[in-house]
PDB file of C-alpha atoms in Angstrom:
ATOM      1  CA  MET T 568     205.921 150.512 -97.700  1.00 54.00           C
ATOM      2  CA  ASP T 569     210.015 150.626 -98.350  1.00 51.00           C
ATOM      3  CA  ARG T 570     212.350 150.075 -95.570  1.00 56.00           C
ATOM      4  CA  MET T 571     212.820 153.981 -95.119  1.00 57.00           C
ATOM      5  CA  ASP T 572     209.102 154.495 -94.629  1.00 65.00           C
ATOM      6  CA  LEU T 573     208.807 151.336 -92.424  1.00 64.00           C
ATOM      7  CA  ASN T 574     211.431 152.454 -89.960  1.00 70.00           C
ATOM      8  CA  ARG T 575     209.515 155.966 -89.959  1.00 78.00           C
ATOM      9  CA  TYR T 576     206.535 154.076 -89.487  1.00 70.00           C
ATOM     10  CA  ARG T 577     207.606 152.121 -86.331  1.00 72.00           C
ATOM     11  CA  GLU T 578     209.518 155.154 -84.853  1.00 80.00           C
ATOM     12  CA  ARG T 579     206.333 157.220 -84.998  1.00 78.00           C
ATOM     13  CA  ILE T 580     204.513 154.582 -83.065  1.00 78.00           C
ATOM     14  CA  ARG T 581     207.608 153.834 -80.674  1.00 79.00           C
ATOM     15  CA  ASN T 582     207.718 157.736 -79.753  1.00 79.00           C
ATOM     16  CA  ARG T 583     203.799 157.954 -79.130  1.00 74.00           C
ATOM     17  CA  PHE T 584     203.669 154.878 -77.155  1.00 77.00           C
ATOM     18  CA  SER T 585     206.706 156.121 -75.013  1.00 76.00           C
ATOM     19  CA  LYS T 586     205.213 159.548 -74.606  1.00 78.00           C
ATOM     20  CA  ALA T 587     201.756 158.132 -73.397  1.00 76.00           C
ATOM     21  CA  SER T 588     203.426 155.639 -70.867  1.00 73.00           C
ATOM     22  CA  SER T 589     202.768 157.675 -67.812  1.00 80.00           C
ATOM     23  CA  THR T 590     199.207 158.587 -68.890  1.00 85.00           C
ATOM     24  CA  TYR T 591     198.169 155.246 -70.253  1.00 83.00           C
ATOM     25  CA  ASP T 592     196.976 152.938 -67.345  1.00 83.00           C
ATOM     26  CA  GLU T 593     194.670 155.885 -66.221  1.00 88.00           C
ATOM     27  CA  SER T 594     193.363 156.610 -69.850  1.00 88.00           C
ATOM     28  CA  ALA T 595     193.232 153.283 -71.609  1.00 90.00           C
ATOM     29  CA  ILE T 596     189.445 152.343 -70.498  1.00 95.00           C
ATOM     30  CA  ALA T 597     188.748 150.595 -73.683  1.00 96.00           C
ATOM     31  CA  GLN T 598     192.051 149.059 -73.631  1.00 96.00           C
ATOM     32  CA  ARG T 599     191.577 147.869 -69.798  1.00 96.00           C
ATOM     33  CA  THR T 600     188.248 146.204 -70.666  1.00 97.00           C
ATOM     34  CA  ILE T 601     189.573 144.419 -73.923  1.00 98.00           C
ATOM     35  CA  ALA T 602     192.469 142.929 -71.558  1.00 98.00           C
ATOM     36  CA  HIS T 603     190.088 141.845 -69.002  1.00 98.00           C
ATOM     37  CA  THR T 604     187.900 140.118 -71.586  1.00 98.00           C
ATOM     38  CA  LEU T 605     190.757 138.194 -73.189  1.00 98.00           C
ATOM     39  CA  SER T 606     191.646 136.891 -69.927  1.00 98.00           C
ATOM     40  CA  GLU T 607     188.085 135.722 -69.012  1.00 98.00           C
ATOM     41  CA  MET T 608     188.302 133.823 -72.505  1.00 98.00           C
ATOM     42  CA  LEU T 609     191.703 132.137 -71.594  1.00 98.00           C
ATOM     43  CA  LYS T 610     190.448 131.245 -67.982  1.00 97.00           C
ATOM     44  CA  ASP T 611     187.261 129.910 -69.203  1.00 97.00           C
ATOM     45  CA  TYR T 612     189.320 127.758 -71.761  1.00 97.00           C
ATOM     46  CA  LEU T 613     191.868 126.447 -69.589  1.00 96.00           C
ATOM     47  CA  ALA T 614     188.982 125.410 -66.979  1.00 96.00           C
ATOM     48  CA  HIS T 615     187.696 123.019 -69.654  1.00 95.00           C
ATOM     49  CA  ASN T 616     191.244 121.985 -71.093  1.00 93.00           C
ATOM     50  CA  ALA T 617     193.461 121.572 -68.318  1.00 88.00           C
ATOM     51  CA  SER T 618     195.941 119.755 -70.363  1.00 88.00           C
ATOM     52  CA  ARG T 619     196.663 122.747 -72.377  1.00 90.00           C
ATOM     53  CA  PHE T 620     197.966 124.625 -69.239  1.00 93.00           C
ATOM     54  CA  PRO T 621     200.692 126.678 -70.726  1.00 96.00           C
ATOM     55  CA  ARG T 622     204.481 125.955 -69.660  1.00 95.00           C
ATOM     56  CA  ASN T 623     205.842 129.134 -71.374  1.00 96.00           C
ATOM     57  CA  GLY T 624     204.437 132.107 -72.782  1.00 97.00           C
ATOM     58  CA  LEU T 625     205.271 134.830 -74.908  1.00 98.00           C
ATOM     59  CA  GLU T 626     203.117 138.315 -74.737  1.00 98.00           C
ATOM     60  CA  ILE T 627     203.392 140.675 -77.902  1.00 98.00           C
ATOM     61  CA  GLY T 628     203.356 144.308 -77.296  1.00 96.00           C
ATOM     62  CA  CYS T 629     203.011 144.126 -73.277  1.00 96.00           C
ATOM     63  CA  GLY T 630     203.078 147.950 -73.107  1.00 94.00           C
ATOM     64  CA  THR T 631     202.448 148.720 -69.369  1.00 94.00           C
ATOM     65  CA  GLY T 632     201.039 145.250 -68.277  1.00 96.00           C
ATOM     66  CA  LEU T 633     197.067 145.420 -68.651  1.00 96.00           C
ATOM     67  CA  LEU T 634     197.033 142.076 -69.947  1.00 98.00           C
ATOM     68  CA  THR T 635     200.450 140.859 -68.292  1.00 98.00           C
ATOM     69  CA  ARG T 636     198.955 140.992 -64.873  1.00 97.00           C
ATOM     70  CA  TYR T 637     196.105 138.646 -65.811  1.00 98.00           C
ATOM     71  CA  LEU T 638     198.515 136.394 -67.836  1.00 97.00           C
ATOM     72  CA  GLN T 639     200.542 135.947 -64.897  1.00 96.00           C
ATOM     73  CA  ALA T 640     197.827 135.369 -62.388  1.00 96.00           C
ATOM     74  CA  LEU T 641     196.374 132.691 -64.702  1.00 96.00           C
ATOM     75  CA  CYS T 642     199.786 131.061 -65.386  1.00 95.00           C
ATOM     76  CA  PRO T 643     201.894 131.693 -62.383  1.00 91.00           C
ATOM     77  CA  SER T 644     204.082 128.485 -63.090  1.00 93.00           C
ATOM     78  CA  ALA T 645     204.681 129.524 -66.836  1.00 95.00           C
ATOM     79  CA  HIS T 646     207.957 131.034 -67.660  1.00 96.00           C
ATOM     80  CA  TRP T 647     207.400 134.153 -69.672  1.00 97.00           C
ATOM     81  CA  VAL T 648     208.974 136.250 -72.243  1.00 97.00           C
ATOM     82  CA  LEU T 649     207.313 139.997 -72.862  1.00 98.00           C
ATOM     83  CA  ASN T 650     207.872 141.829 -75.930  1.00 97.00           C
ATOM     84  CA  ASP T 651     207.220 145.405 -76.610  1.00 95.00           C
ATOM     85  CA  ILE T 652     208.551 147.959 -79.344  1.00 93.00           C
ATOM     86  CA  GLN T 653     209.424 150.503 -76.338  1.00 91.00           C
ATOM     87  CA  GLU T 654     210.892 150.235 -72.692  1.00 93.00           C
ATOM     88  CA  THR T 655     209.054 152.910 -71.039  1.00 91.00           C
ATOM     89  CA  GLY T 656     206.422 150.619 -69.683  1.00 92.00           C
ATOM     90  CA  LYS T 657     208.981 147.673 -68.990  1.00 94.00           C
ATOM     91  CA  GLU T 658     209.214 148.129 -65.286  1.00 95.00           C
ATOM     92  CA  ARG T 659     205.599 148.139 -64.825  1.00 95.00           C
ATOM     93  CA  ALA T 660     204.948 145.349 -66.614  1.00 96.00           C
ATOM     94  CA  LEU T 661     207.679 143.233 -65.121  1.00 97.00           C
ATOM     95  CA  SER T 662     206.326 144.149 -61.586  1.00 96.00           C
ATOM     96  CA  TYR T 663     203.631 141.696 -62.163  1.00 96.00           C
ATOM     97  CA  CYS T 664     205.960 138.917 -63.143  1.00 96.00           C
ATOM     98  CA  ALA T 665     208.585 136.211 -61.611  1.00 94.00           C
ATOM     99  CA  ASP T 666     212.027 137.416 -61.368  1.00 94.00           C
ATOM    100  CA  ASP T 667     212.931 135.287 -64.455  1.00 94.00           C
ATOM    101  CA  THR T 668     210.890 136.894 -66.884  1.00 97.00           C
ATOM    102  CA  GLU T 669     212.386 137.997 -70.135  1.00 96.00           C
ATOM    103  CA  PHE T 670     211.804 141.205 -71.788  1.00 97.00           C
ATOM    104  CA  ILE T 671     212.831 141.939 -75.492  1.00 96.00           C
ATOM    105  CA  CYS T 672     212.520 145.690 -76.464  1.00 95.00           C
ATOM    106  CA  GLN T 673     211.884 145.095 -80.390  1.00 94.00           C
ATOM    107  CA  ASP T 674     209.206 145.642 -83.058  1.00 93.00           C
ATOM    108  CA  ALA T 675     207.330 142.478 -83.061  1.00 94.00           C
ATOM    109  CA  GLU T 676     207.698 141.900 -86.604  1.00 93.00           C
ATOM    110  CA  SER T 677     211.239 141.724 -86.787  1.00 92.00           C
ATOM    111  CA  LEU T 678     211.265 139.660 -83.480  1.00 93.00           C
ATOM    112  CA  ASP T 679     213.334 136.370 -83.472  1.00 88.00           C
ATOM    113  CA  VAL T 680     212.780 134.194 -80.672  1.00 90.00           C
ATOM    114  CA  LYS T 681     214.015 130.404 -80.094  1.00 83.00           C
ATOM    115  CA  GLY T 682     211.901 127.480 -78.989  1.00 82.00           C
ATOM    116  CA  HIS T 683     208.313 126.802 -78.911  1.00 91.00           C
ATOM    117  CA  PHE T 684     205.604 128.654 -76.465  1.00 97.00           C
ATOM    118  CA  SER T 685     202.536 126.864 -75.332  1.00 97.00           C
ATOM    119  CA  LEU T 686     200.748 130.293 -75.174  1.00 98.00           C
ATOM    120  CA  ILE T 687     201.286 133.327 -77.600  1.00 98.00           C
ATOM    121  CA  ALA T 688     199.074 136.405 -76.193  1.00 98.00           C
ATOM    122  CA  SER T 689     198.739 139.817 -77.014  1.00 98.00           C
ATOM    123  CA  ALA T 690     195.995 142.620 -76.497  1.00 98.00           C
ATOM    124  CA  SER T 691     195.514 145.506 -78.902  1.00 95.00           C
ATOM    125  CA  THR T 692     198.677 145.243 -80.540  1.00 95.00           C
ATOM    126  CA  PHE T 693     198.019 142.955 -83.854  1.00 96.00           C
ATOM    127  CA  GLN T 694     196.492 146.256 -85.509  1.00 94.00           C
ATOM    128  CA  TRP T 695     199.843 147.645 -85.955  1.00 93.00           C
ATOM    129  CA  PHE T 696     201.201 144.982 -88.116  1.00 95.00           C
ATOM    130  CA  ILE T 697     202.404 145.833 -91.528  1.00 93.00           C
ATOM    131  CA  HIS T 698     202.098 142.066 -92.624  1.00 94.00           C
ATOM    132  CA  PRO T 699     199.692 140.432 -90.299  1.00 96.00           C
ATOM    133  CA  ASP T 700     199.344 137.250 -92.347  1.00 97.00           C
ATOM    134  CA  LYS T 701     203.170 136.760 -92.363  1.00 96.00           C
ATOM    135  CA  MET T 702     202.836 137.366 -88.280  1.00 97.00           C
ATOM    136  CA  ILE T 703     200.380 134.465 -88.146  1.00 97.00           C
ATOM    137  CA  GLU T 704     202.720 132.238 -90.090  1.00 96.00           C
ATOM    138  CA  ARG T 705     205.553 133.212 -87.835  1.00 96.00           C
ATOM    139  CA  PHE T 706     203.492 132.553 -84.467  1.00 97.00           C
ATOM    140  CA  ALA T 707     202.913 129.306 -85.950  1.00 96.00           C
ATOM    141  CA  ARG T 708     206.320 128.202 -86.392  1.00 95.00           C
ATOM    142  CA  TRP T 709     206.904 129.124 -82.741  1.00 96.00           C
ATOM    143  CA  GLN T 710     204.146 126.489 -81.557  1.00 97.00           C
ATOM    144  CA  SER T 711     203.118 123.122 -81.604  1.00 95.00           C
ATOM    145  CA  ALA T 712     200.115 121.117 -82.022  1.00 95.00           C
ATOM    146  CA  GLY T 713     197.478 122.115 -79.444  1.00 95.00           C
ATOM    147  CA  ASN T 714     199.392 125.496 -78.206  1.00 97.00           C
ATOM    148  CA  ILE T 715     197.257 128.506 -77.746  1.00 98.00           C
ATOM    149  CA  LEU T 716     197.360 131.719 -79.768  1.00 98.00           C
ATOM    150  CA  LEU T 717     195.286 134.310 -77.843  1.00 98.00           C
ATOM    151  CA  PHE T 718     194.888 137.863 -79.125  1.00 98.00           C
ATOM    152  CA  SER T 719     192.579 141.164 -79.684  1.00 98.00           C
ATOM    153  CA  THR T 720     192.803 143.470 -82.405  1.00 98.00           C
ATOM    154  CA  PHE T 721     190.535 145.764 -84.081  1.00 97.00           C
ATOM    155  CA  LEU T 722     188.125 145.820 -86.884  1.00 97.00           C
ATOM    156  CA  PRO T 723     187.483 148.393 -89.852  1.00 96.00           C
ATOM    157  CA  ASP T 724     184.986 150.590 -88.142  1.00 95.00           C
ATOM    158  CA  ASN T 725     187.172 151.031 -85.043  1.00 96.00           C
ATOM    159  CA  LEU T 726     187.330 154.923 -83.829  1.00 96.00           C
ATOM    160  CA  ARG T 727     184.879 155.437 -86.863  1.00 96.00           C
ATOM    161  CA  GLU T 728     184.037 159.084 -85.438  1.00 96.00           C
ATOM    162  CA  ILE T 729     187.806 160.253 -86.085  1.00 94.00           C
ATOM    163  CA  ARG T 730     188.350 158.813 -89.707  1.00 93.00           C
ATOM    164  CA  GLN T 731     184.755 159.877 -90.941  1.00 94.00           C
ATOM    165  CA  LEU T 732     185.717 163.610 -89.985  1.00 94.00           C
ATOM    166  CA  THR T 733     189.641 163.610 -90.896  1.00 91.00           C
ATOM    167  CA  GLY T 734     190.158 160.479 -93.009  1.00 88.00           C
ATOM    168  CA  ILE T 735     192.906 159.368 -90.656  1.00 85.00           C
ATOM    169  CA  GLY T 736     193.141 156.117 -89.252  1.00 85.00           C
ATOM    170  CA  LEU T 737     194.678 152.505 -89.771  1.00 86.00           C
ATOM    171  CA  SER T 738     193.814 150.031 -92.655  1.00 89.00           C
ATOM    172  CA  TYR T 739     192.009 147.365 -90.284  1.00 95.00           C
ATOM    173  CA  PRO T 740     191.706 143.724 -91.485  1.00 96.00           C
ATOM    174  CA  SER T 741     188.146 142.325 -91.443  1.00 97.00           C
ATOM    175  CA  SER T 742     187.082 139.293 -89.055  1.00 97.00           C
ATOM    176  CA  GLU T 743     187.206 137.347 -92.532  1.00 97.00           C
ATOM    177  CA  ASP T 744     190.718 138.237 -93.196  1.00 98.00           C
ATOM    178  CA  TRP T 745     191.828 137.005 -89.742  1.00 98.00           C
ATOM    179  CA  ARG T 746     189.745 133.751 -90.285  1.00 97.00           C
ATOM    180  CA  HIS T 747     191.694 133.191 -93.674  1.00 97.00           C
ATOM    181  CA  TRP T 748     194.971 133.898 -92.252  1.00 97.00           C
ATOM    182  CA  LEU T 749     194.545 131.644 -89.292  1.00 98.00           C
ATOM    183  CA  GLU T 750     192.660 128.567 -90.742  1.00 95.00           C
ATOM    184  CA  ARG T 751     195.918 127.122 -92.399  1.00 93.00           C
ATOM    185  CA  ASP T 752     197.739 126.800 -88.904  1.00 97.00           C
ATOM    186  CA  TYR T 753     195.141 127.108 -86.316  1.00 98.00           C
ATOM    187  CA  LEU T 754     191.723 125.924 -85.107  1.00 97.00           C
ATOM    188  CA  ILE T 755     189.588 129.095 -84.008  1.00 97.00           C
ATOM    189  CA  ARG T 756     188.071 127.832 -80.693  1.00 97.00           C
ATOM    190  CA  HIS T 757     186.460 131.666 -79.665  1.00 97.00           C
ATOM    191  CA  GLN T 758     186.058 134.363 -81.870  1.00 97.00           C
ATOM    192  CA  LYS T 759     183.836 137.337 -81.194  1.00 97.00           C
ATOM    193  CA  GLU T 760     183.201 141.046 -82.215  1.00 97.00           C
ATOM    194  CA  GLU T 761     182.361 143.828 -79.619  1.00 97.00           C
ATOM    195  CA  GLN T 762     181.701 147.465 -79.834  1.00 98.00           C
ATOM    196  CA  LEU T 763     182.648 149.702 -76.775  1.00 98.00           C
ATOM    197  CA  THR T 764     181.618 153.403 -77.029  1.00 98.00           C
ATOM    198  CA  LEU T 765     183.122 155.762 -74.461  1.00 97.00           C
ATOM    199  CA  CYS T 766     181.466 159.184 -74.086  1.00 98.00           C
ATOM    200  CA  PHE T 767     183.376 162.194 -73.295  1.00 98.00           C
ATOM    201  CA  ASP T 768     182.496 165.886 -72.554  1.00 98.00           C
ATOM    202  CA  THR T 769     183.953 167.696 -75.353  1.00 97.00           C
ATOM    203  CA  PRO T 770     185.829 166.698 -78.570  1.00 96.00           C
ATOM    204  CA  MET T 771     188.868 168.050 -77.015  1.00 96.00           C
ATOM    205  CA  GLN T 772     188.901 165.251 -74.415  1.00 96.00           C
ATOM    206  CA  VAL T 773     188.460 162.585 -77.265  1.00 96.00           C
ATOM    207  CA  LEU T 774     191.682 164.001 -78.603  1.00 93.00           C
ATOM    208  CA  LEU T 775     193.443 164.162 -75.218  1.00 93.00           C
ATOM    209  CA  HIS T 776     192.151 160.494 -74.777  1.00 94.00           C
ATOM    210  CA  MET T 777     194.133 159.292 -77.953  1.00 91.00           C
ATOM    211  CA  LYS T 778     197.037 161.163 -77.211  1.00 90.00           C
ATOM    212  CA  HIS T 779     197.152 159.741 -73.465  1.00 91.00           C
ATOM    213  CA  THR T 780     196.939 156.318 -75.117  1.00 90.00           C
ATOM    214  CA  GLY T 781     199.126 156.424 -78.114  1.00 85.00           C
ATOM    215  CA  VAL T 782     196.634 155.264 -80.658  1.00 81.00           C
ATOM    216  CA  THR T 783     197.507 158.320 -82.939  1.00 68.00           C
ATOM    217  CA  GLY T 784     200.961 156.741 -83.467  1.00 48.00           C
ATOM    218  CA  THR T 785     200.854 156.977 -87.108  1.00 47.00           C
ATOM    219  CA  HIS T 786     199.819 160.667 -87.751  1.00 52.00           C
ATOM    220  CA  ALA T 787     202.294 163.252 -86.564  1.00 46.00           C
ATOM    221  CA  GLY T 788     200.683 166.396 -88.128  1.00 59.00           C
ATOM    222  CA  VAL T 789     199.757 169.850 -86.108  1.00 68.00           C
ATOM    223  CA  TRP T 790     196.790 171.265 -86.487  1.00 81.00           C
ATOM    224  CA  SER T 791     196.041 175.161 -86.770  1.00 89.00           C
ATOM    225  CA  ALA T 792     193.366 176.749 -84.374  1.00 93.00           C
ATOM    226  CA  GLY T 793     191.089 176.974 -87.180  1.00 93.00           C
ATOM    227  CA  LYS T 794     191.267 173.359 -88.307  1.00 92.00           C
ATOM    228  CA  LEU T 795     190.891 172.335 -84.676  1.00 93.00           C
ATOM    229  CA  ARG T 796     187.889 174.486 -84.046  1.00 95.00           C
ATOM    230  CA  ALA T 797     186.379 173.024 -87.074  1.00 95.00           C
ATOM    231  CA  PHE T 798     186.730 169.568 -86.202  1.00 95.00           C
ATOM    232  CA  CYS T 799     185.405 170.148 -82.698  1.00 96.00           C
ATOM    233  CA  GLU T 800     182.474 171.738 -84.080  1.00 97.00           C
ATOM    234  CA  ALA T 801     181.800 169.077 -86.591  1.00 97.00           C
ATOM    235  CA  TYR T 802     182.300 166.303 -84.345  1.00 97.00           C
ATOM    236  CA  THR T 803     179.798 167.956 -81.826  1.00 98.00           C
ATOM    237  CA  ARG T 804     177.526 168.243 -84.492  1.00 97.00           C
ATOM    238  CA  HIS T 805     177.501 164.795 -85.522  1.00 97.00           C
ATOM    239  CA  TYR T 806     178.454 162.553 -82.551  1.00 98.00           C
ATOM    240  CA  ARG T 807     176.521 164.540 -79.799  1.00 97.00           C
ATOM    241  CA  THR T 808     174.450 162.220 -77.306  1.00 97.00           C
ATOM    242  CA  SER T 809     171.284 163.046 -75.635  1.00 97.00           C
ATOM    243  CA  GLU T 810     173.206 163.886 -72.648  1.00 96.00           C
ATOM    244  CA  ASN T 811     175.467 166.190 -74.299  1.00 96.00           C
ATOM    245  CA  GLN T 812     178.396 164.297 -74.753  1.00 98.00           C
ATOM    246  CA  VAL T 813     180.309 162.823 -77.608  1.00 98.00           C
ATOM    247  CA  THR T 814     180.971 159.482 -78.356  1.00 98.00           C
ATOM    248  CA  LEU T 815     183.901 157.360 -79.391  1.00 97.00           C
ATOM    249  CA  THR T 816     183.735 154.032 -80.834  1.00 97.00           C
ATOM    250  CA  TYR T 817     185.889 150.774 -80.398  1.00 97.00           C
ATOM    251  CA  ARG T 818     185.544 147.753 -82.295  1.00 98.00           C
ATOM    252  CA  PRO T 819     187.573 144.968 -80.967  1.00 98.00           C
ATOM    253  CA  LEU T 820     187.824 141.555 -82.417  1.00 98.00           C
ATOM    254  CA  TYR T 821     188.864 138.601 -79.780  1.00 98.00           C
ATOM    255  CA  VAL T 822     190.372 135.340 -80.854  1.00 98.00           C
ATOM    256  CA  LEU T 823     191.367 132.290 -79.044  1.00 98.00           C
ATOM    257  CA  ALA T 824     193.029 129.561 -81.341  1.00 98.00           C
ATOM    258  CA  GLU T 825     195.014 126.300 -81.311  1.00 97.00           C
ATOM    259  CA  LYS T 826     197.858 125.241 -83.484  1.00 97.00           C
ATOM    260  CA  ASN T 827     196.305 122.451 -85.479  1.00 94.00           C
ATOM    261  CA  LYS T 828     198.010 119.104 -86.211  1.00 80.00           C
ATOM    262  CA  ARG T 829     198.291 119.520 -89.800  1.00 61.00           C
ATOM    263  CA  ALA T 830     200.709 122.548 -89.861  1.00 47.00           C
ATOM    264  CA  CYS T 831     204.368 122.265 -90.007  1.00 44.00           C
ATOM    265  CA  VAL T 832     206.474 122.761 -87.151  1.00 41.00           C
ATOM    266  CA  ALA T 833     209.758 124.263 -87.492  1.00 39.00           C
ATOM    267  CA  PRO T 834     212.664 122.368 -86.018  1.00 32.00           C
TER     268      PRO T 834
END
């Protein structure tokens, strides 16, 4: 992807999530569940590793604060830096935080921060990275041995109903890809996959759900009435449940890893 295409890609993501900011919290059913699951992973880990309690933290893609509120509750004495590609959720996210919390509005892949972070955390954001392997290397430079990397992303069959009918969707790395990228600099302590199936009364409600959560951030096309009708008919035909609803499937991957002792630490 050249620089112009990359800028357009980032701008589409920024615009879609900005537009979805006012509807995100109510509509982000799967994302709320994912944020809670991540927080429980961290809570359990810290209960058994009290010496690893974070002194400072960086949250990538904080959005409106679905994960932020859990992180603040678990690590109330840590100093936090929040990051997101857009600012419309900033006030909500910061409402969960201490007054000295920093907020950086910037695309994470161009983010440049100083110092080391005891905890780097992110929920439902890493799937947007153009170069996820390079981001793992960057995170490692921002952490010391024993520091924690906690994140969720999505697997290749995420939103499979949409992809199968339209051919539209992100290119999701596999769990094996993530393990390969992590193993040089991190020890994976917990990794698990999950399937979250949401049910809606109609395919139109599926599309509204995606619009209201910003997950269509890479596609700006406008459908004709005929194309929309054909999509809804096909969706109902293929994904109708016994209760006469239709499904939408999320496939999150959860990872909690520690920076290993062999990795190089940047000065």
